[in-house]
Each structure stands twice: as C-alpha cells, then as structure tokens.
Amino acid sequence: MPVDNSSPLKPYRSRSRRGCLTCRQHRLKCDEKSPRCGSCSRLERRCQWGLKASFHPSRVCQLSSSDSTILGEIELGRQHQNTLAFLDETEDIEREYIRPDEALVQHESNRDGPGDSSARGSEGHCPDVINEHHVHPLPPIPDLPIYTTRNNISLINIISGGGSLQNHDRTPPQEVLSWPINDHIKACLLSSYFQHTSRWCEVTNSLQPFSTLSSHLVLESQAFAAAAVALASVTATSRDAFSVLLTKDLYAFARQTLQCVKSEHCEGSLLAITILYIYCSALGRTNECQSTRDECAELLQANSPGNAGDSLWTACFWAFVRQDVWDAYFSGRPTLIPTETWKVIPPGVPRVPIQDTYSNLAIWITARIVNELSSQSADINEITLQNLWEELQAWVIERPISVRCIMEVEASGDSAFPTILFSNPSAVCGNIYYHTGCILLLETGKIPDKFSAMASPICHARRIAGISVTNNNQVAARHIPAAIEKIAILKHLREIEDLTGWKTTSYILELEKLWGLG
C-alpha cells in the first residue's frame, strides 16, 4: 500500500493542558466540571484547579547570573518604596478608652438629664464625685453571658466561688475554657446528636427528652452542650487517628466543663453526666466508665423528682439503669441504685406512653433477677426466682399491642435468625429484657419445666438475636448451637461498630473464645 510521505506525522501522544490538576497528574480524561469534576467524584479524590508550574532541573537549586541580577534590582526597588517606620500611638489609644471614674461621671450627668445645668458642672466638681464613688461603691455591673464566640472559637467563662454581689470584689479571676473545635464542627456534631446519637439515651422514652424536650438547654447549660458534642463525635467522625484524638479531647473538655458548672444548672448537669456515662460505655472505657457511673448514680439519688423535673429525672434514671443492669451482670454485683427505691411508673398514667411504662417494667424485673443472682448460691431464694418467672410471664401476656411484634418471619435461607419486627424502640428494648430475664432464670435450673417451647433457653436466645440490634449476645451465646448462627452474630457485631461507632471488639473476642473460634 503506498504511503503519502507528504502528509505530516501526528505525534504519538499529546499532553492535555486542560482539566483539573488531579486528572492531568493521573492522565485521565477530565470533564472540566467545577468545583469537582466527574473523575474525582467517582474516584473520591481531591479535585484541584490551577496552574502547574515546573522548572528545569538546573534551576531547582540556583538561578543563572542574569536572573540573579534582575531579581536583585527588583528587590532593591522594593526596599526603597516600602520603607517601614514605627509609630507610637499609645497615647491616642489610651484616650479612646473611658476609665471607670469617667464612666461614673457620664452616668451621673445622663441621669440628671440634659436640661440640668448644675449636673454639667465644671471640672472642679469631678473630684467630689470620684471621692464619693470610692466611699460608697456602686453595685458591680453583672457579667455578660458566659458563652461568647470570637474568631470562630467558643469560650466559656467560669466564675468560681459564690455569685453574690457582696463578695463580687473578692472573687478570684475567671477561668476561661475554650472549645477544642470551632463553631462549624460544633454545629455539625450537635446536629448529629439531635438527629441520631441522642436515640441511644431515649430507647424507652418516646417523648425524646434528650433531644426534642431539652434542645433549649444547649444554650443554657454548657455542660450539656459539651457532653452532647462528645457523644456525637463517636459516630459523626471518621475512624482515623485524628478523630480518635479529637473524641478524647471533647470528652476531657466535657468533664472539665461539668466539674466547673455542676452546681449552677441542675438539669443540664444531670443530662451531661448521663450522656457521658453512655459515652464511656460506647467506647468501652472501663476505668472512666466506673467513675462516671458512680458519679451519675450519686447525682440521681441526690436529685429527687422534687428537685429536678419529673420527666427529665425519669429519662436520665432509665437511661442510667438500662446500662447499669448490664454492668452489674458482667461484674456479678447488684445494681448501684437498689431496685427497692426505683420509681416504676405503673401502666395507664396519663401523659406517659404505655409502651414506655411496660418496657421499663421489664427492665425492673430483669434488674431484680440480676440482683438476686449476684448473691451467693446458698443465699439464692428459689421462691423469689419462681415469683420473678411468674412476673415475666404475666408481663408477656398482658403487654399491650404497641409492645407486641407487628410481623414475624421464621429463619430461612441466608437468614440465621427469625425476623421479628416492632413498631417502636421501647417495644424492642422491653422484649429483649424479657427474653434475657427468662434465660437468666432458666439457667439456674430452679424453674419448673412446663413442657413449653418458651421454657427452652435456646428459643429465647434466638429471639434475642433476631430482635436486637444492640443485643448482649454473651447471655444468649451459650445457647446458640449452629455454626452459621455464630458467624451471623459475629458479623452483625462488626457491622454495629462500623455503622455506629459503638465498640464491640471486646464482645467479639469474648464470643470467639467462648465458641472456640479464636
């Protein structure tokens, strides 16, 4: 085939000068969409735009003599044009400020009115006014609100000591607590708390006291705001090292803020210490969890519903005892707050959702079972255990329709456990505690066999795994026989940590050791 030698040869590869710098660096076709092109969006890369300057290798370390001469002349001209001089404006700045004595004179003049010529006396009257000010000091002007923002940084001013006007002059200097994050990150974390993370504390409270009913406390209580931001950082941030460090800093800041303002806002402090207890439980911090748990129990017992709001105190109480029941079971001790002193609201009370009261009733029965089993084997009362079993069976029979499942599908195919669907979180929590209490009682061997399927721990264990998203598989794990069910539980626990940030690694290791999979 003849070749036309007169036609110009096309280059083998031409470098594009268009598109973002990222696509040009990786030699990708760029659609030039701004601010982020399609390739960077698809590959999740940072899209950068601008000019890419490159230099010859010979000019990386030094310039040529001609270039050095030209640059020297340019810099010499700049030095002559931009000659700097220092100006002392101290006196002018001082005159702009009004001293306290001058402010007092102006205040007296304005109070007497513009038409009173005697009030606008000559300068000779000023010393008398000043001396009167020193002999009879005026009450100090109240401080501004403790929360201010400057340069995108949040500050909290804490006044230690009494807040009365008589000893205001003797109060020590204010301590300033600065947030470890700016206001933009703080707003994102607060939004995540109100939309997602607060649900951890509102499992059996349909009125949402930790989010909807307490939203105004973010402005009134800095301890509550700091604790909410710390809890939200568990799920809202990524899993890199910086986010872990930021989460620890936010927790330390919340603890410091709580210690400073604990006595100033009872409701905010009660919410804050409860949220921090959930925070420590979510991250599995045992030492911090113990101290926070003890402090929370002490604050709950000290503030009865007469001192704090009934609904708020009740919400914090049930959020605390739900977690304390599991801590008591793990450590083999009774609950910190004795079950005899629990304020259990009977079903049918107005303005309290019935699904909440029934779920809290199941928690109370399970807590009594844990307390009874924490005693020595010789001290366990068989009659008490049988009475608790009868209470559980009466609970499951008498529970209202809102606490019953709305759909149940048996396990089949890839599903290792039955699918049990409930309409509200309170029903989920109440039924989990019911099945957990049944397992604990059946394990004692002191419950008479009724030849019923519900008298088998395996049945309750499978229903716990089928119902719960945050279930305690250590209770049900001893009765999971099939390997596919064990693998499904381990996989589900990993998904919980990946999606929510709630640490489940320790539970996975315990289950692997229990099942001999380690």
Short mmCIF file of N, CA and C in Angstrom, two decimals, residues 3-135:
data_model
loop_
_atom_site.label_atom_id
_atom_site.label_comp_id
_atom_site.label_asym_id
_atom_site.label_seq_id
_atom_site.Cartn_x
_atom_site.Cartn_y
_atom_site.Cartn_z
N VAL A 3 2.38 4.90 0.62
CA VAL A 3 2.34 5.80 1.77
C VAL A 3 2.56 7.20 1.30
N ASP A 4 1.73 8.11 1.73
CA ASP A 4 1.86 9.52 1.38
C ASP A 4 2.85 10.16 2.32
N ASN A 5 4.10 10.32 1.84
CA ASN A 5 5.15 10.91 2.67
C ASN A 5 4.96 12.40 2.88
N SER A 6 4.13 13.01 2.03
CA SER A 6 3.96 14.46 2.16
C SER A 6 3.07 14.85 3.35
N SER A 7 2.22 13.89 3.84
CA SER A 7 1.35 14.22 4.98
C SER A 7 2.16 14.29 6.26
N PRO A 8 1.89 15.28 7.11
CA PRO A 8 2.67 15.41 8.36
C PRO A 8 2.37 14.27 9.31
N LEU A 9 3.39 13.88 10.08
CA LEU A 9 3.24 12.81 11.06
C LEU A 9 2.58 13.35 12.32
N LYS A 10 1.56 12.62 12.78
CA LYS A 10 0.89 13.01 14.02
C LYS A 10 1.69 12.52 15.22
N PRO A 11 1.79 13.30 16.26
CA PRO A 11 2.53 12.84 17.45
C PRO A 11 1.84 11.64 18.08
N TYR A 12 2.65 10.79 18.68
CA TYR A 12 2.12 9.56 19.28
C TYR A 12 1.23 9.89 20.48
N ARG A 13 1.61 10.85 21.28
CA ARG A 13 0.85 11.20 22.47
C ARG A 13 0.95 12.70 22.69
N SER A 14 -0.17 13.32 22.90
CA SER A 14 -0.19 14.76 23.17
C SER A 14 -0.66 14.98 24.60
N ARG A 15 0.03 15.85 25.31
CA ARG A 15 -0.30 16.13 26.70
C ARG A 15 -1.36 17.21 26.76
N SER A 16 -2.41 16.95 27.51
CA SER A 16 -3.51 17.90 27.62
C SER A 16 -3.16 18.99 28.62
N ARG A 17 -3.48 20.21 28.29
CA ARG A 17 -3.28 21.34 29.19
C ARG A 17 -4.61 21.80 29.81
N ARG A 18 -5.64 21.00 29.67
CA ARG A 18 -6.94 21.35 30.19
C ARG A 18 -7.37 20.33 31.25
N GLY A 19 -8.35 20.73 32.05
CA GLY A 19 -8.83 19.84 33.10
C GLY A 19 -8.20 20.18 34.44
N CYS A 20 -8.61 19.45 35.47
CA CYS A 20 -8.07 19.69 36.81
C CYS A 20 -6.68 19.09 36.92
N LEU A 21 -5.95 19.54 37.94
CA LEU A 21 -4.58 19.07 38.13
C LEU A 21 -4.54 17.59 38.49
N THR A 22 -5.56 17.10 39.20
CA THR A 22 -5.57 15.69 39.60
C THR A 22 -5.71 14.79 38.38
N CYS A 23 -6.61 15.11 37.47
CA CYS A 23 -6.78 14.29 36.26
C CYS A 23 -5.55 14.40 35.36
N ARG A 24 -4.95 15.56 35.30
CA ARG A 24 -3.75 15.70 34.47
C ARG A 24 -2.59 14.92 35.06
N GLN A 25 -2.52 14.86 36.39
CA GLN A 25 -1.44 14.10 37.02
C GLN A 25 -1.59 12.61 36.76
N HIS A 26 -2.84 12.11 36.80
CA HIS A 26 -3.08 10.68 36.57
C HIS A 26 -3.41 10.37 35.11
N ARG A 27 -3.32 11.39 34.24
CA ARG A 27 -3.56 11.21 32.81
C ARG A 27 -4.94 10.60 32.55
N LEU A 28 -5.95 11.28 33.13
CA LEU A 28 -7.32 10.86 32.96
C LEU A 28 -8.09 11.92 32.18
N LYS A 29 -9.14 11.48 31.52
CA LYS A 29 -10.00 12.40 30.79
C LYS A 29 -10.85 13.17 31.79
N CYS A 30 -10.78 14.49 31.74
CA CYS A 30 -11.49 15.33 32.69
C CYS A 30 -12.65 16.02 31.98
N ASP A 31 -13.83 16.00 32.62
CA ASP A 31 -14.98 16.67 32.02
C ASP A 31 -15.03 18.16 32.36
N GLU A 32 -14.04 18.63 33.17
CA GLU A 32 -13.86 20.05 33.49
C GLU A 32 -15.06 20.63 34.22
N LYS A 33 -15.76 19.82 35.00
CA LYS A 33 -16.85 20.34 35.81
C LYS A 33 -16.27 20.94 37.09
N SER A 34 -16.74 22.09 37.44
CA SER A 34 -16.25 22.79 38.62
C SER A 34 -17.37 22.88 39.66
N PRO A 35 -17.07 22.77 40.95
CA PRO A 35 -15.73 22.73 41.56
C PRO A 35 -15.12 21.34 41.64
N ARG A 36 -15.85 20.28 41.27
CA ARG A 36 -15.33 18.92 41.35
C ARG A 36 -15.75 18.19 40.10
N CYS A 37 -14.78 17.67 39.37
CA CYS A 37 -15.07 17.01 38.11
C CYS A 37 -15.63 15.61 38.36
N GLY A 38 -16.09 15.00 37.29
CA GLY A 38 -16.70 13.68 37.43
C GLY A 38 -15.73 12.59 37.81
N SER A 39 -14.49 12.65 37.29
CA SER A 39 -13.50 11.62 37.62
C SER A 39 -13.14 11.66 39.09
N CYS A 40 -12.90 12.85 39.64
CA CYS A 40 -12.55 12.97 41.05
C CYS A 40 -13.72 12.56 41.94
N SER A 41 -14.94 12.87 41.52
CA SER A 41 -16.10 12.46 42.31
C SER A 41 -16.26 10.95 42.30
N ARG A 42 -16.02 10.33 41.16
CA ARG A 42 -16.17 8.88 41.06
C ARG A 42 -15.08 8.15 41.83
N LEU A 43 -13.85 8.66 41.77
CA LEU A 43 -12.71 8.01 42.44
C LEU A 43 -12.49 8.54 43.84
N GLU A 44 -13.36 9.49 44.31
CA GLU A 44 -13.26 10.07 45.65
C GLU A 44 -11.88 10.66 45.88
N ARG A 45 -11.44 11.47 44.94
CA ARG A 45 -10.16 12.16 45.06
C ARG A 45 -10.41 13.65 45.24
N ARG A 46 -9.38 14.32 45.71
CA ARG A 46 -9.46 15.76 45.89
C ARG A 46 -9.23 16.45 44.55
N CYS A 47 -10.21 17.24 44.12
CA CYS A 47 -10.15 17.91 42.82
C CYS A 47 -9.49 19.27 43.00
N GLN A 48 -8.35 19.49 42.31
CA GLN A 48 -7.59 20.72 42.43
C GLN A 48 -7.51 21.40 41.06
N TRP A 49 -7.67 22.72 41.08
CA TRP A 49 -7.61 23.51 39.87
C TRP A 49 -6.52 24.56 39.99
N GLY A 50 -5.97 24.95 38.87
CA GLY A 50 -4.94 25.99 38.87
C GLY A 50 -3.86 25.70 37.86
N LEU A 51 -2.78 26.43 37.97
CA LEU A 51 -1.64 26.27 37.07
C LEU A 51 -0.59 25.40 37.72
N LYS A 52 -0.01 24.55 36.96
CA LYS A 52 1.06 23.69 37.44
C LYS A 52 2.39 24.23 36.90
N ALA A 53 3.18 24.77 37.81
CA ALA A 53 4.46 25.36 37.43
C ALA A 53 5.57 24.33 37.60
N SER A 54 6.39 24.20 36.60
CA SER A 54 7.53 23.29 36.65
C SER A 54 8.78 24.03 36.18
N PHE A 55 9.91 23.62 36.72
CA PHE A 55 11.17 24.28 36.43
C PHE A 55 12.16 23.26 35.90
N HIS A 56 13.10 23.77 35.17
CA HIS A 56 14.17 22.92 34.68
C HIS A 56 15.02 22.45 35.85
N PRO A 57 15.51 21.21 35.82
CA PRO A 57 16.30 20.73 36.97
C PRO A 57 17.50 21.61 37.29
N SER A 58 18.05 22.28 36.30
CA SER A 58 19.22 23.12 36.57
C SER A 58 18.89 24.34 37.40
N ARG A 59 17.60 24.72 37.47
CA ARG A 59 17.21 25.91 38.20
C ARG A 59 16.54 25.59 39.53
N VAL A 60 16.59 24.35 39.93
CA VAL A 60 15.95 23.97 41.18
C VAL A 60 16.72 24.53 42.37
N CYS A 61 18.05 24.43 42.34
CA CYS A 61 18.88 24.84 43.47
C CYS A 61 19.42 26.26 43.34
N GLN A 62 19.67 26.77 42.12
CA GLN A 62 20.26 28.09 41.95
C GLN A 62 19.77 28.70 40.65
N LEU A 63 19.87 30.03 40.58
CA LEU A 63 19.48 30.77 39.40
C LEU A 63 20.70 31.13 38.58
N SER A 64 20.47 31.48 37.33
CA SER A 64 21.57 31.94 36.49
C SER A 64 22.00 33.34 36.92
N SER A 65 23.15 33.76 36.46
CA SER A 65 23.68 35.07 36.85
C SER A 65 22.78 36.20 36.37
N SER A 66 22.24 36.08 35.16
CA SER A 66 21.37 37.14 34.65
C SER A 66 20.07 37.23 35.44
N ASP A 67 19.50 36.06 35.79
CA ASP A 67 18.27 36.08 36.59
C ASP A 67 18.52 36.64 37.98
N SER A 68 19.68 36.31 38.55
CA SER A 68 20.00 36.83 39.88
C SER A 68 20.14 38.34 39.85
N THR A 69 20.74 38.89 38.78
CA THR A 69 20.89 40.34 38.67
C THR A 69 19.54 41.03 38.54
N ILE A 70 18.66 40.45 37.74
CA ILE A 70 17.33 41.06 37.55
C ILE A 70 16.53 41.03 38.85
N LEU A 71 16.56 39.91 39.56
CA LEU A 71 15.84 39.82 40.83
C LEU A 71 16.41 40.77 41.87
N GLY A 72 17.74 40.94 41.87
CA GLY A 72 18.35 41.87 42.80
C GLY A 72 17.91 43.30 42.57
N GLU A 73 17.81 43.70 41.31
CA GLU A 73 17.34 45.06 41.02
C GLU A 73 15.88 45.25 41.44
N ILE A 74 15.06 44.22 41.23
CA ILE A 74 13.66 44.33 41.64
C ILE A 74 13.53 44.46 43.15
N GLU A 75 14.26 43.65 43.90
CA GLU A 75 14.20 43.72 45.36
C GLU A 75 14.74 45.04 45.87
N LEU A 76 15.77 45.59 45.23
CA LEU A 76 16.32 46.88 45.66
C LEU A 76 15.28 47.98 45.48
N GLY A 77 14.53 47.93 44.38
CA GLY A 77 13.47 48.92 44.19
C GLY A 77 12.36 48.79 45.20
N ARG A 78 12.05 47.57 45.59
CA ARG A 78 11.00 47.37 46.59
C ARG A 78 11.42 47.90 47.95
N GLN A 79 12.70 47.76 48.29
CA GLN A 79 13.16 48.23 49.59
C GLN A 79 13.04 49.74 49.70
N HIS A 80 13.31 50.45 48.59
CA HIS A 80 13.20 51.91 48.63
C HIS A 80 11.74 52.36 48.68
N GLN A 81 10.86 51.60 48.05
CA GLN A 81 9.46 52.00 48.01
C GLN A 81 8.74 51.70 49.33
N ASN A 82 9.07 50.56 49.93
CA ASN A 82 8.36 50.10 51.13
C ASN A 82 9.23 50.29 52.36
N THR A 83 9.60 51.50 52.63
CA THR A 83 10.38 51.79 53.83
C THR A 83 9.43 51.82 55.03
N LEU A 84 9.70 51.00 56.04
CA LEU A 84 8.84 50.88 57.20
C LEU A 84 9.29 51.82 58.30
N ALA A 85 8.34 52.32 59.04
CA ALA A 85 8.62 53.20 60.18
C ALA A 85 7.68 52.84 61.30
N PHE A 86 8.16 52.90 62.53
CA PHE A 86 7.38 52.57 63.72
C PHE A 86 6.72 53.84 64.26
N LEU A 87 5.43 53.78 64.48
CA LEU A 87 4.67 54.90 65.02
C LEU A 87 4.15 54.53 66.40
N ASP A 88 4.35 55.41 67.36
CA ASP A 88 3.88 55.19 68.72
C ASP A 88 2.52 55.85 68.88
N GLU A 89 1.46 55.06 68.91
CA GLU A 89 0.09 55.56 69.06
C GLU A 89 -0.51 55.17 70.40
N THR A 90 0.35 54.98 71.38
CA THR A 90 -0.14 54.54 72.69
C THR A 90 -1.06 55.56 73.32
N GLU A 91 -0.66 56.83 73.28
CA GLU A 91 -1.48 57.87 73.91
C GLU A 91 -2.84 58.01 73.23
N ASP A 92 -2.85 57.91 71.91
CA ASP A 92 -4.14 58.01 71.20
C ASP A 92 -5.07 56.86 71.56
N ILE A 93 -4.49 55.68 71.69
CA ILE A 93 -5.32 54.52 72.04
C ILE A 93 -5.84 54.64 73.46
N GLU A 94 -5.00 55.13 74.39
CA GLU A 94 -5.45 55.28 75.77
C GLU A 94 -6.58 56.28 75.89
N ARG A 95 -6.54 57.34 75.08
CA ARG A 95 -7.60 58.34 75.15
C ARG A 95 -8.94 57.81 74.65
N GLU A 96 -8.89 56.75 73.82
CA GLU A 96 -10.14 56.18 73.32
C GLU A 96 -10.91 55.39 74.37
N TYR A 97 -10.22 54.93 75.42
CA TYR A 97 -10.86 54.17 76.47
C TYR A 97 -11.37 55.10 77.57
N ILE A 98 -12.50 54.74 78.17
CA ILE A 98 -13.09 55.52 79.25
C ILE A 98 -12.78 54.82 80.56
N ARG A 99 -12.14 55.53 81.45
CA ARG A 99 -11.83 54.95 82.75
C ARG A 99 -13.10 54.81 83.58
N PRO A 100 -13.10 53.92 84.61
CA PRO A 100 -14.31 53.73 85.42
C PRO A 100 -14.80 55.02 86.05
N ASP A 101 -13.86 55.90 86.51
CA ASP A 101 -14.29 57.15 87.13
C ASP A 101 -14.98 58.06 86.13
N GLU A 102 -14.43 58.13 84.90
CA GLU A 102 -15.05 58.95 83.87
C GLU A 102 -16.42 58.41 83.48
N ALA A 103 -16.54 57.07 83.43
CA ALA A 103 -17.84 56.47 83.12
C ALA A 103 -18.87 56.81 84.18
N LEU A 104 -18.43 56.89 85.46
CA LEU A 104 -19.34 57.25 86.53
C LEU A 104 -19.82 58.68 86.39
N VAL A 105 -18.92 59.59 86.02
CA VAL A 105 -19.30 60.99 85.83
C VAL A 105 -20.31 61.11 84.70
N GLN A 106 -20.07 60.40 83.60
CA GLN A 106 -21.01 60.45 82.49
C GLN A 106 -22.36 59.87 82.88
N HIS A 107 -22.33 58.80 83.68
CA HIS A 107 -23.58 58.20 84.12
C HIS A 107 -24.39 59.16 84.98
N GLU A 108 -23.72 59.89 85.91
CA GLU A 108 -24.41 60.86 86.75
C GLU A 108 -24.97 62.00 85.92
N SER A 109 -24.21 62.42 84.90
CA SER A 109 -24.67 63.52 84.06
C SER A 109 -25.89 63.13 83.26
N ASN A 110 -25.87 61.94 82.68
CA ASN A 110 -27.00 61.48 81.89
C ASN A 110 -28.25 61.26 82.74
N ARG A 111 -28.03 60.83 83.98
CA ARG A 111 -29.18 60.57 84.84
C ARG A 111 -29.89 61.87 85.25
N ASP A 112 -29.12 62.95 85.42
CA ASP A 112 -29.71 64.23 85.81
C ASP A 112 -30.47 64.89 84.67
N GLY A 113 -30.22 64.45 83.44
CA GLY A 113 -30.96 64.99 82.30
C GLY A 113 -30.17 66.06 81.61
N PRO A 114 -30.45 66.27 80.31
CA PRO A 114 -29.70 67.26 79.54
C PRO A 114 -30.04 68.68 79.93
N GLY A 115 -31.21 68.93 80.52
CA GLY A 115 -31.59 70.29 80.83
C GLY A 115 -31.08 70.80 82.15
N ASP A 116 -30.49 69.96 82.97
CA ASP A 116 -29.99 70.35 84.29
C ASP A 116 -28.58 70.86 84.15
N SER A 117 -28.43 72.17 84.27
CA SER A 117 -27.10 72.75 84.10
C SER A 117 -26.22 72.48 85.29
N SER A 118 -26.81 72.27 86.49
CA SER A 118 -25.99 72.01 87.66
C SER A 118 -25.30 70.67 87.58
N ALA A 119 -25.92 69.72 86.87
CA ALA A 119 -25.28 68.41 86.74
C ALA A 119 -24.11 68.45 85.82
N ARG A 120 -24.11 69.42 84.89
CA ARG A 120 -22.98 69.53 83.97
C ARG A 120 -22.02 70.60 84.49
N GLY A 121 -21.55 70.39 85.69
CA GLY A 121 -20.67 71.37 86.31
C GLY A 121 -19.30 71.36 85.69
N SER A 122 -18.48 72.22 86.19
CA SER A 122 -17.11 72.34 85.68
C SER A 122 -16.29 71.17 86.16
N GLU A 123 -15.05 71.17 85.73
CA GLU A 123 -14.17 70.06 86.09
C GLU A 123 -13.86 70.04 87.57
N GLY A 124 -14.11 71.10 88.27
CA GLY A 124 -13.82 71.12 89.70
C GLY A 124 -14.73 70.23 90.48
N HIS A 125 -15.89 69.89 89.96
CA HIS A 125 -16.81 69.01 90.68
C HIS A 125 -16.45 67.55 90.52
N CYS A 126 -15.61 67.21 89.60
CA CYS A 126 -15.28 65.80 89.35
C CYS A 126 -14.60 65.14 90.53
N PRO A 127 -13.64 65.75 91.22
CA PRO A 127 -13.02 65.06 92.35
C PRO A 127 -14.01 64.69 93.43
N ASP A 128 -15.06 65.55 93.67
CA ASP A 128 -16.04 65.21 94.69
C ASP A 128 -16.81 63.96 94.31
N VAL A 129 -17.17 63.88 93.05
CA VAL A 129 -17.91 62.70 92.60
C VAL A 129 -17.04 61.46 92.70
N ILE A 130 -15.78 61.60 92.34
CA ILE A 130 -14.88 60.46 92.40
C ILE A 130 -14.67 60.01 93.83
N ASN A 131 -14.51 60.94 94.76
CA ASN A 131 -14.33 60.56 96.16
C ASN A 131 -15.57 59.88 96.70
N GLU A 132 -16.76 60.36 96.29
CA GLU A 132 -17.99 59.72 96.73
C GLU A 132 -18.08 58.30 96.19
N HIS A 133 -17.56 58.10 95.01
CA HIS A 133 -17.56 56.76 94.43
C HIS A 133 -16.69 55.81 95.22
N HIS A 134 -15.56 56.30 95.72
CA HIS A 134 -14.69 55.42 96.50
C HIS A 134 -15.24 55.16 97.89
N VAL A 135 -15.96 56.12 98.46
CA VAL A 135 -16.51 55.91 99.80
C VAL A 135 -17.71 54.98 99.77
#
